[in-house]
Amino acid sequence: MPVLSASYYNYRNLTNETISLLSKEIFFVGENGQGKSNLLESIYYSAYGSSFRTHTDAEIVKKGENSFSVRTMYKDEAESTNTISVIFENGKKRIEKNGKRIQDRKELVNTMPCVLFCHDDLDFVVGEPERRRFFIDQSLSMYDVMYIDVMRRYKRILKSRNISLKEQHYEMLDAYDLQLAQNGIEIERKRRDAIFQFNQIFGKLYEEITGIDGLAIKYEPSWKINESLIPNMDEILSVLQSKREMDKVIGTTMSGPHRDRIRFIRHDENFIPEASTGQRRLIAILLRMAQALFYTQAVGKKPILLMDDVLLELDPDKRQNVTLHLPEYDQLFCTFLPGEPYERYQHSTTKVFEIANGKWKLKEAIK
């Protein structure tokens, strides 16, 4: 499902025109602050209806304007040309697919599947536990609409339960516990399955690139009754009941999938505290590579890879190794600074755009 082109109107600092993106590999080369990441962001925005750089759509509007739009054309598996349009005006966002309005962003799932590599991915390694949960949830949500639904239900019930605790309205807690357990069991089951599949990919990648074996992802569910078994309803309800008095004192729900932990271990020892900065950065990149492979195994399709200035943070040998082990992709979009040796990663068909002041210029391809 290659991206054919993208058209812009008042999108950040990009020029209001159309850029042709029909190539297997496309590189954007330019100094910082010139618009390289904006181009990747717009592709991601078309794929998922949201930005990876901000939660506030108004921040995407070009300075001095009050609306924006991006229109992306792509081909599906049947080679039919489709369009995704995202329009923001009067403080509201509208998403259209082939001219028909989309009511829920989950309708975009599997339309233009993108795996994003960016600097903030380091949070999945050294950030708060919430960020590692987010990564696994995102990996599942890329193809599993049912998971999106169960997560939404769980969060809605959790919010209601927490309000009841804070306001000391305890009469609904039994009902909330039942619903929380029902949806929480499904979340734990899917997370367990996903992390099991990830471990078939992730540790092997790390060993192939570094020569270090035994690295794995460990899932530590909050509702932990048995190391290897998913708890049943009665067991979870018992846990919630046993923690209820503490929940009342603190005013929030202290157990459940929203408290799950995910760690990186090697030979049963926590790996991250002893890992170097380079090792941590590499783990973040390999998580994204594993995410792409996980997606392909799940649905049989190759994703689009968006790599935003991530290779320059690796030493030359690791950088070369990563590029050699990249998962199969439908398209690859990379950003580079002018001094980076991006020519090493070019093919004869690679398109290279020089980006300056939100404008792009196509360089001549390698002969």
CSV table of N, CA and C in Angstrom, one decimal, residues 84 94-97 100-108 111:
chain,number,residue,atom,x,y,z
A,84,ILE,N,-6.9,9.8,1.9
A,84,ILE,CA,-7.3,10.1,3.2
A,84,ILE,C,-7.1,11.6,3.4
A,94,ARG,N,-11.9,16.8,11.1
A,94,ARG,CA,-12.7,15.9,10.3
A,94,ARG,C,-11.8,15.0,9.5
A,95,ILE,N,-12.1,13.7,9.5
A,95,ILE,CA,-11.3,12.7,8.7
A,95,ILE,C,-12.1,12.1,7.7
A,96,GLU,N,-11.7,12.1,6.4
A,96,GLU,CA,-12.4,11.5,5.3
A,96,GLU,C,-11.6,10.4,4.6
A,97,LYS,N,-12.2,9.3,4.2
A,97,LYS,CA,-11.6,8.3,3.4
A,97,LYS,C,-12.4,8.2,2.1
A,100,LYS,N,-15.6,10.0,2.1
A,100,LYS,CA,-16.6,9.7,3.1
A,100,LYS,C,-16.1,9.9,4.5
A,101,ARG,N,-16.9,10.6,5.3
A,101,ARG,CA,-16.4,10.9,6.7
A,101,ARG,C,-16.3,9.7,7.6
A,102,ILE,N,-15.1,9.7,8.3
A,102,ILE,CA,-14.9,8.6,9.3
A,102,ILE,C,-15.3,9.1,10.6
A,103,GLN,N,-16.1,8.3,11.3
A,103,GLN,CA,-16.6,8.7,12.6
A,103,GLN,C,-15.7,8.3,13.8
A,104,ASP,N,-14.9,7.3,13.6
A,104,ASP,CA,-14.0,6.8,14.6
A,104,ASP,C,-12.7,6.5,14.0
A,105,ARG,N,-11.6,6.9,14.7
A,105,ARG,CA,-10.2,6.7,14.1
A,105,ARG,C,-9.9,5.3,14.0
A,106,LYS,N,-10.6,4.4,14.7
A,106,LYS,CA,-10.3,3.0,14.6
A,106,LYS,C,-10.6,2.4,13.2
A,107,GLU,N,-11.4,3.2,12.4
A,107,GLU,CA,-11.7,2.8,11.1
A,107,GLU,C,-10.5,2.9,10.1
A,108,LEU,N,-9.5,3.6,10.6
A,108,LEU,CA,-8.2,3.7,9.8
A,108,LEU,C,-7.3,2.6,10.0
A,111,THR,N,-5.3,0.7,7.3
A,111,THR,CA,-5.4,1.4,6.0
A,111,THR,C,-4.0,1.7,5.5
